[in-house]
């Protein structure tokens, strides 16, 4: 296995056809630990040549041992991998904490979620079935679901294990063979997962992992003529490039992009119950969550009360090293920190008012990519901080008067991923659920992250296609109609 030591650092290769190998061009990239900027590991800098090998390996797996398995057998393998993942929970937790900067508790929850995706899709593998269709006399017509073939999975750095679990779990359950391109910022748990999956019995070639830069390995995967489906999670800009590249080969694409998701608090809401959700959904994973609730819209009667409650919680937030397991770790990189700080500078320049901030722990390592969580109040709805995805621990809060105004504000960004609504009025709950533009609506709760069973995805610029839940399986399959004339 190409996991050797080099200058005291572990060096990972690509996993292609069940074999660890260095990048064809022999180059490596260095991963950093964002808690203190130390070097963490070396990964292969894969390019088009490595993607070619991986796609060929996946194609061969479809006509080999993997392609010959029944749906039940595929499901059993996914179950075994799920158990093996839980068996290695301690290793995966620490690696994710060091690689992404997640506090240990969050990293551990992500391992559990990965295992749960595999359990869910393992159990679903033999439940997808087609239909018989009424047609002319003398005919029997069937519809059957078939795997697309080779699926490409381009994964971001914020939740490597969870996002891998949801798309790979569904793709393998449906009988596809996968090529995964993890993010260059954080990918160690995906590489360890690939090892675990093979040790648990996944046939060679069903899963291939090629690390490297987005513009090299990622672009090669999304434009590859022998890939049949692309699942992309990441930024809007890259999503556009991936969709355009796949369009040249007429390949279907699932895009899970960003968000500026609101939580809307009406005056009749149970504010005490809402408060932890209002704050946690904004600062979890240092705000680097696609479904983060970065906008809080509050009916004017309770506006000051909600600001006071959130501010108290903000002041109790502690930021520090991932392994210190505080409320927040660092953001993923110095680059991401600079992006978030630029937004905070803009807020200051434009006179936006800080309602409250969390604290940096006294022992937080000096070179870590730390950002103090910040709640900004009275932010004008058209301000860039109220419109753009910051992808850091920054929330904006603003007042509204009427239900119509709340809907207009909620729908006023280019995004439409998730929305939370807090009210005890049952009719308003449903009116709001229908009126807001979002792929998921939570009434009196908020928590897209953990919902393995719940279809997830966006409208507008948040993307298209659904992952998670049973529904996602259909996205990883192609429907064939078989018409039989028998007289
Ligand atoms: P990103 O778009 O820069 O990178 C995502 C992945 O795409 C990485 O693996 C990267 O290597 C690859 N990539 C980069 N350029 C590419 C190219 N030209 N062709 C093909 N692949 C390429 O995004 P990021 O900075 O890693 O992640 C943050 C963004 O992802 C945020 O905007 C966030 O909202 C979004 N996100 C969305 C979801 C969701 O489910 N909707 C989940 C997590 C993150």
XYZ file of C-alpha atoms and ligand atoms in Angstrom:
531
model
C 0.000 0.000 0.000
C 1.407 3.415 -0.954
C 1.243 4.875 2.503
C 4.888 5.404 3.267
C 6.826 7.826 5.402
C 8.685 10.639 3.704
C 10.495 13.233 5.829
C 8.469 12.021 8.809
C 5.181 12.567 6.949
C 2.815 9.862 5.809
C 2.641 9.742 2.021
C -0.559 8.579 0.340
C -0.891 7.412 -3.245
C -3.943 7.090 -5.452
C -6.016 3.932 -5.167
C -6.650 2.520 -8.623
C -7.956 -0.982 -9.268
C -7.328 -1.894 -5.626
C -3.645 -0.933 -5.808
C -1.991 2.119 -4.234
C 0.141 3.941 -6.740
C 2.016 7.201 -7.057
C 0.735 9.824 -9.475
C 1.856 9.074 -13.029
C 3.875 12.309 -13.079
C 5.301 11.447 -9.637
C 4.374 14.745 -7.975
C 2.952 15.250 -4.491
C 1.006 17.934 -2.607
C 1.414 18.753 1.088
C -1.641 18.835 3.351
C -1.600 21.276 6.276
C -3.162 21.019 9.717
C -5.222 24.241 9.966
C -5.056 24.210 13.785
C -1.351 25.168 13.712
C -0.298 25.252 10.015
C 2.023 22.271 10.472
C 2.540 19.814 7.603
C 0.193 16.871 7.968
C 0.729 14.456 5.090
C 1.687 14.145 1.446
C -0.842 13.196 -1.217
C -0.480 12.339 -4.888
C -0.921 15.174 -7.375
C -3.013 13.232 -9.845
C -3.576 14.534 -13.370
C -5.439 13.427 -16.491
C -3.226 10.345 -16.829
C -4.249 9.104 -13.369
C -7.921 9.838 -14.059
C -7.635 7.826 -17.302
C -6.290 4.845 -15.346
C -9.019 5.179 -12.710
C -11.826 5.402 -15.273
C -10.491 2.331 -17.083
C -10.305 0.478 -13.775
C -13.925 1.390 -12.972
C -15.071 0.388 -16.466
C -13.355 -2.997 -16.089
C -14.965 -3.501 -12.661
C -18.396 -3.200 -14.277
C -17.675 -6.135 -16.547
C -15.741 -7.968 -13.808
C -16.381 -9.212 -10.280
C -18.185 -6.068 -9.129
C -20.586 -5.951 -12.074
C -21.558 -9.589 -11.573
C -22.805 -9.153 -7.995
C -26.520 -9.138 -7.282
C -28.075 -6.112 -5.611
C -28.331 -8.091 -2.362
C -24.635 -8.934 -2.493
C -23.731 -5.291 -3.100
C -25.863 -4.347 -0.121
C -24.089 -6.876 2.101
C -20.700 -5.454 1.108
C -21.863 -1.927 1.959
C -22.985 -3.198 5.361
C -19.595 -4.770 5.981
C -17.845 -1.523 5.029
C -20.176 0.385 7.363
C -19.182 -1.860 10.264
C -15.501 -1.604 9.367
C -15.754 2.197 9.359
C -17.161 2.169 12.896
C -14.395 -0.213 13.919
C -11.861 2.466 12.905
C -13.787 5.416 14.309
C -10.932 6.639 16.507
C -8.441 6.844 13.637
C -10.930 8.507 11.271
C -12.010 11.008 13.944
C -8.497 12.229 14.670
C -7.545 12.394 10.993
C -10.647 14.444 10.135
C -9.986 16.792 13.059
C -6.386 17.370 11.930
C -7.183 17.623 8.226
C -10.351 19.774 8.227
C -9.955 21.461 11.631
C -13.183 20.007 13.020
C -13.563 19.718 16.784
C -13.276 16.031 17.722
C -16.961 15.673 18.656
C -18.026 16.899 15.214
C -15.435 14.761 13.436
C -16.694 11.705 15.325
C -20.284 12.493 14.342
C -19.152 12.611 10.708
C -17.682 9.094 10.965
C -20.976 7.847 12.377
C -22.830 9.568 9.531
C -20.543 7.932 6.941
C -21.241 4.511 8.451
C -24.962 5.266 8.556
C -25.041 6.249 4.848
C -23.467 2.906 3.973
C -25.912 1.088 6.233
C -28.878 2.945 4.710
C -27.817 2.436 1.088
C -26.698 -1.135 1.788
C -30.213 -1.894 2.996
C -31.711 -0.066 -0.007
C -29.690 -1.807 -2.718
C -32.230 -4.558 -3.417
C -35.338 -2.406 -2.854
C -35.160 -0.382 -6.075
C -37.369 -1.955 -8.704
C -38.968 -1.018 -11.963
C -42.520 -1.442 -13.171
C -44.804 -2.998 -15.757
C -46.637 -0.473 -17.885
C -50.094 -0.714 -19.474
C -49.732 -0.634 -23.261
C -51.327 -2.102 -26.390
C -52.797 -5.603 -26.487
C -50.168 -8.231 -27.241
C -47.373 -6.317 -25.510
C -45.744 -6.503 -22.106
C -43.750 -3.403 -21.271
C -41.236 -3.217 -18.444
C -39.247 -0.376 -16.991
C -35.985 -1.346 -15.305
C -33.362 0.676 -13.451
C -29.794 0.189 -14.561
C -26.605 1.761 -13.197
C -25.232 4.665 -15.241
C -21.872 2.893 -15.411
C -18.813 4.875 -14.271
C -19.725 7.656 -11.845
C -17.414 10.543 -10.979
C -17.605 12.046 -7.482
C -15.993 15.443 -6.852
C -15.935 16.085 -3.116
C -15.259 19.331 -1.180
C -13.188 19.683 1.974
C -15.818 20.703 4.499
C -17.450 17.303 5.164
C -15.290 14.789 3.259
C -16.706 11.703 4.958
C -20.361 12.692 4.948
C -20.375 13.876 1.346
C -18.455 10.795 0.209
C -20.893 8.565 2.114
C -24.014 10.020 0.598
C -22.963 9.990 -3.044
C -20.740 6.902 -3.099
C -23.190 4.888 -0.970
C -26.041 5.487 -3.410
C -23.841 5.005 -6.490
C -22.425 1.642 -5.332
C -25.810 0.426 -4.104
C -27.137 0.945 -7.646
C -24.204 -1.004 -9.123
C -22.101 1.829 -10.542
C -18.301 1.847 -10.309
C -16.852 5.061 -8.959
C -13.937 7.424 -9.417
C -13.610 9.832 -6.497
C -11.680 13.128 -6.610
C -11.440 14.472 -3.056
C -10.544 18.087 -2.296
C -6.870 18.997 -2.198
C -7.341 20.809 1.143
C -8.592 17.767 3.076
C -8.839 14.186 1.894
C -7.124 11.848 4.364
C -10.285 10.207 5.670
C -11.378 9.435 2.098
C -8.030 7.744 1.444
C -8.266 5.751 4.692
C -11.880 4.913 3.834
C -10.748 3.476 0.498
C -8.358 1.188 2.380
C -11.065 0.161 4.839
C -13.574 -0.538 2.056
C -11.164 -2.829 0.222
C -10.163 -4.652 3.400
C -13.883 -5.190 4.048
C -14.318 -6.919 0.689
C -15.123 -4.275 -1.938
C -13.960 -5.718 -5.273
C -11.049 -3.931 -6.942
C -12.066 -1.146 -9.312
C -15.516 -0.505 -7.809
C -13.996 2.481 -5.999
C -10.972 4.387 -7.268
C -9.597 7.493 -5.590
C -7.422 10.055 -7.346
C -6.217 13.056 -5.345
C -4.915 16.271 -6.830
C -5.847 19.784 -7.792
C -9.345 20.691 -8.950
C -8.116 22.293 -12.154
C -6.077 19.182 -12.993
C -7.592 15.940 -11.660
C -11.074 17.441 -11.084
C -11.304 18.979 -14.542
C -10.018 15.734 -16.106
C -12.742 13.739 -14.355
C -15.619 16.089 -15.194
C -14.641 16.201 -18.880
C -13.786 12.513 -19.283
C -15.593 10.979 -22.268
C -15.973 7.572 -20.597
C -17.631 8.835 -17.385
C -21.414 8.435 -17.332
C -22.498 10.594 -14.395
C -20.912 13.322 -12.280
C -21.860 14.104 -8.709
C -20.353 17.450 -7.712
C -20.469 19.191 -4.350
C -18.689 22.486 -4.022
C -18.832 26.117 -4.985
C -21.146 27.684 -7.541
C -18.272 28.771 -9.770
C -16.701 25.336 -9.940
C -20.144 23.745 -10.348
C -20.706 25.825 -13.471
C -17.358 24.662 -14.881
C -18.124 21.015 -14.059
C -21.564 21.170 -15.664
C -20.156 22.820 -18.792
C -17.404 20.172 -19.059
C -19.872 17.308 -18.603
C -22.260 18.856 -21.139
C -19.663 18.302 -23.888
C -20.175 14.556 -23.332
C -23.940 14.879 -22.632
C -23.342 13.451 -19.163
C -25.893 14.028 -16.363
C -24.662 16.040 -13.395
C -25.879 16.403 -9.827
C -24.843 19.770 -8.428
C -24.868 20.421 -4.684
C -23.724 24.020 -4.409
C -23.774 26.672 -1.766
C -26.454 28.510 0.162
C -27.412 31.560 2.194
C -30.040 29.724 4.159
C -32.394 31.701 6.416
C -34.093 30.835 9.663
C -37.270 32.871 10.086
C -38.460 33.554 13.616
C -42.047 34.758 14.138
C -43.126 36.521 17.325
C -45.191 33.514 18.478
C -42.237 31.096 18.280
C -40.774 29.183 21.203
C -37.690 31.395 21.290
C -35.855 29.420 23.982
C -36.120 26.272 21.863
C -35.074 28.155 18.737
C -31.954 29.846 20.165
C -29.522 26.895 20.097
C -30.603 26.062 16.531
C -30.244 29.691 15.420
C -26.639 29.821 16.635
C -25.415 26.270 16.058
C -26.647 26.112 12.468
C -24.463 29.131 11.760
C -21.259 28.247 13.559
C -21.095 24.444 13.170
C -17.897 23.433 11.378
C -16.819 27.090 11.709
C -19.648 28.071 9.371
C -18.240 25.981 6.509
C -21.428 24.076 5.884
C -23.403 24.361 2.657
C -26.640 24.244 4.654
C -25.347 26.700 7.292
C -28.029 29.116 8.411
C -26.183 32.353 7.778
C -29.250 34.654 7.766
C -31.577 35.086 10.730
C -34.835 36.936 9.978
C -36.836 37.947 13.057
C -40.255 39.531 13.477
C -39.762 42.978 14.951
C -41.684 42.359 18.243
C -39.085 39.790 19.347
C -36.076 41.107 17.410
C -34.175 42.500 20.409
C -35.048 39.431 22.498
C -33.582 37.088 19.860
C -30.467 39.248 19.458
C -29.969 39.232 23.235
C -30.379 35.427 23.434
C -28.082 34.749 20.474
C -25.503 37.249 21.762
C -25.327 35.506 25.112
C -24.656 32.222 23.314
C -22.082 33.844 21.016
C -20.143 35.215 23.983
C -19.883 31.662 25.373
C -18.390 30.266 22.131
C -14.722 29.262 22.298
C -12.474 28.833 19.262
C -9.312 26.734 19.380
C -7.417 23.711 18.105
C -9.604 20.966 16.670
C -8.221 18.461 19.135
C -9.094 20.734 22.077
C -12.706 19.975 21.054
C -14.160 23.450 21.739
C -17.229 25.029 20.105
C -15.284 25.854 16.936
C -11.999 24.799 15.402
C -10.090 26.789 12.785
C -11.426 27.269 9.264
C -9.861 24.885 6.786
C -6.908 26.995 5.617
C -5.141 30.322 5.786
C -6.744 31.083 2.412
C -10.243 30.468 3.769
C -9.435 32.598 6.805
C -8.399 35.474 4.521
C -11.689 35.159 2.588
C -13.766 35.357 5.774
C -11.663 38.218 7.169
C -12.176 40.191 3.964
C -15.932 39.951 4.546
C -15.494 41.125 8.144
C -13.357 44.067 6.949
C -16.087 44.992 4.476
C -18.642 44.858 7.305
C -16.507 47.237 9.349
C -15.916 49.561 6.420
C -19.662 49.773 5.743
C -20.455 50.391 9.414
C -22.287 47.127 10.063
C -22.831 46.634 13.760
C -21.411 43.611 15.603
C -24.007 42.260 18.060
C -21.644 39.720 19.616
C -18.527 37.628 19.027
C -17.069 34.424 20.421
C -13.616 34.208 22.005
C -10.332 32.743 20.888
C -9.029 30.258 23.501
C -5.898 31.479 25.283
C -3.976 28.343 24.270
C -5.036 28.356 20.589
C -1.823 27.763 18.573
C -0.480 30.959 17.049
C -0.442 29.909 13.415
C -3.934 28.410 13.314
C -6.575 29.627 10.860
C -8.882 30.933 13.564
C -11.799 33.287 13.040
C -13.919 34.609 15.910
C -17.586 33.795 15.279
C -19.435 37.026 14.616
C -23.102 38.026 14.701
C -23.864 41.178 12.689
C -27.153 43.011 13.313
C -29.438 45.202 11.195
C -27.679 44.149 8.012
C -29.416 45.624 4.938
C -30.915 42.725 2.912
C -29.075 43.712 -0.273
C -25.675 44.099 1.405
C -23.038 41.624 0.178
C -22.859 40.074 3.648
C -26.591 39.325 3.453
C -26.399 38.009 -0.117
C -23.137 36.081 -0.535
C -22.061 32.791 0.945
C -19.205 33.633 3.319
C -18.398 30.043 4.317
C -17.143 31.092 7.737
C -18.657 31.624 11.222
C -20.536 34.827 10.373
C -24.291 35.291 10.703
C -26.394 38.308 9.822
C -29.646 39.143 11.588
C -32.359 41.499 10.330
C -35.941 42.369 11.281
C -39.226 41.993 9.357
C -42.817 42.981 10.084
C -45.205 40.828 8.052
C -45.312 37.266 6.765
C -45.168 38.556 3.169
C -42.033 40.509 3.995
C -40.466 37.422 5.587
C -41.089 35.399 2.418
C -39.683 38.141 0.208
C -36.548 38.404 2.378
C -36.096 34.634 2.542
C -36.247 34.393 -1.256
C -34.109 37.465 -1.940
C -30.740 35.734 -2.537
C -29.605 33.728 -5.571
C -29.590 30.577 -3.422
C -32.296 28.146 -2.280
C -30.911 25.280 -0.222
C -32.510 25.122 3.240
C -34.953 27.249 5.243
C -35.998 27.130 8.902
C -39.329 28.526 10.119
C -40.133 29.091 13.774
C -43.820 29.640 14.587
C -46.574 27.882 16.519
C -49.232 28.837 13.940
C -49.952 25.638 11.994
C -51.487 27.322 8.950
C -48.547 29.735 8.727
C -46.110 26.818 9.003
C -47.530 25.304 5.837
C -47.966 28.630 4.006
C -44.315 29.414 4.677
C -43.137 25.912 3.739
C -44.785 26.315 0.329
C -43.743 29.944 -0.210
C -40.016 29.734 0.470
C -37.647 28.678 -2.311
C -35.553 25.867 -0.819
C -34.891 22.178 -1.226
C -35.536 21.484 2.462
C -37.754 23.340 4.931
C -37.521 22.734 8.664
C -40.419 23.831 10.854
C -39.455 24.453 14.480
C -36.117 22.710 13.977
C -33.112 23.040 11.694
C -30.634 20.357 10.845
C -30.009 19.191 7.336
C -26.593 17.772 8.200
C -27.675 14.635 9.964
C -30.690 13.645 7.876
C -29.373 10.619 6.041
C -32.934 9.548 5.168
C -34.034 12.993 3.934
C -33.618 13.969 0.268
C -31.327 16.999 0.080
C -30.402 19.491 -2.601
C -31.138 22.953 -3.838
C -33.167 25.136 -6.137
C -31.952 28.274 -7.935
C -28.146 28.657 -7.669
C -27.911 26.054 -4.920
C -27.911 23.378 -7.604
C -30.076 20.573 -8.868
C -30.584 16.876 -8.302
C -31.078 15.252 -4.924
C -28.718 13.285 -2.751
C -29.465 11.551 0.567
C -32.557 9.487 1.221
C -33.983 6.722 -0.957
C -34.756 9.243 -3.719
C -31.045 9.667 -4.431
C -30.799 6.099 -5.726
C -32.832 7.055 -8.796
C -30.304 9.766 -9.592
C -27.603 7.128 -9.844
C -29.631 4.973 -12.242
C -30.884 5.138 -15.778
C -34.420 3.972 -16.584
C -34.739 1.551 -19.488
C -38.079 0.701 -21.124
C -38.408 -2.846 -22.523
C -41.332 -3.468 -24.853
C -42.060 -7.148 -25.629
C -44.495 -8.144 -28.397
C -45.895 -11.595 -27.788
C -49.196 -11.433 -29.686
P -14.651 24.093 -4.775
O -15.724 24.214 -5.763
O -13.458 24.942 -4.909
O -14.074 22.593 -4.735
C -14.904 21.473 -4.649
C -14.242 20.321 -5.354
O -14.146 20.639 -6.747
C -12.815 20.015 -4.906
O -12.614 18.612 -4.923
C -11.967 20.668 -5.970
O -10.714 20.059 -6.124
C -12.820 20.433 -7.194
N -12.550 21.371 -8.286
C -12.054 22.631 -8.227
N -11.957 23.168 -9.459
C -12.409 22.232 -10.322
C -12.594 22.198 -11.744
N -12.263 23.222 -12.520
N -13.130 21.081 -12.274
C -13.490 20.035 -11.512
N -13.326 20.000 -10.175
C -12.793 21.090 -9.583
O -15.382 24.279 -3.422
P -14.753 24.214 -1.987
O -14.086 25.510 -1.724
O -13.954 22.984 -1.848
O -16.070 24.031 -1.081
C -16.779 25.106 -0.632
C -18.042 25.301 -1.429
O -18.764 24.082 -1.556
C -19.011 26.237 -0.745
O -19.511 27.163 -1.682
C -20.131 25.340 -0.229
O -21.358 25.909 -0.079
C -20.132 24.257 -1.217
N -20.657 23.029 -0.607
C -21.903 22.615 -0.944
C -22.455 21.471 -0.368
C -23.823 20.982 -0.725
O -24.160 19.857 -0.440
N -24.661 21.782 -1.340
C -21.699 20.743 0.533
C -20.429 21.184 0.854
C -19.912 22.336 0.251
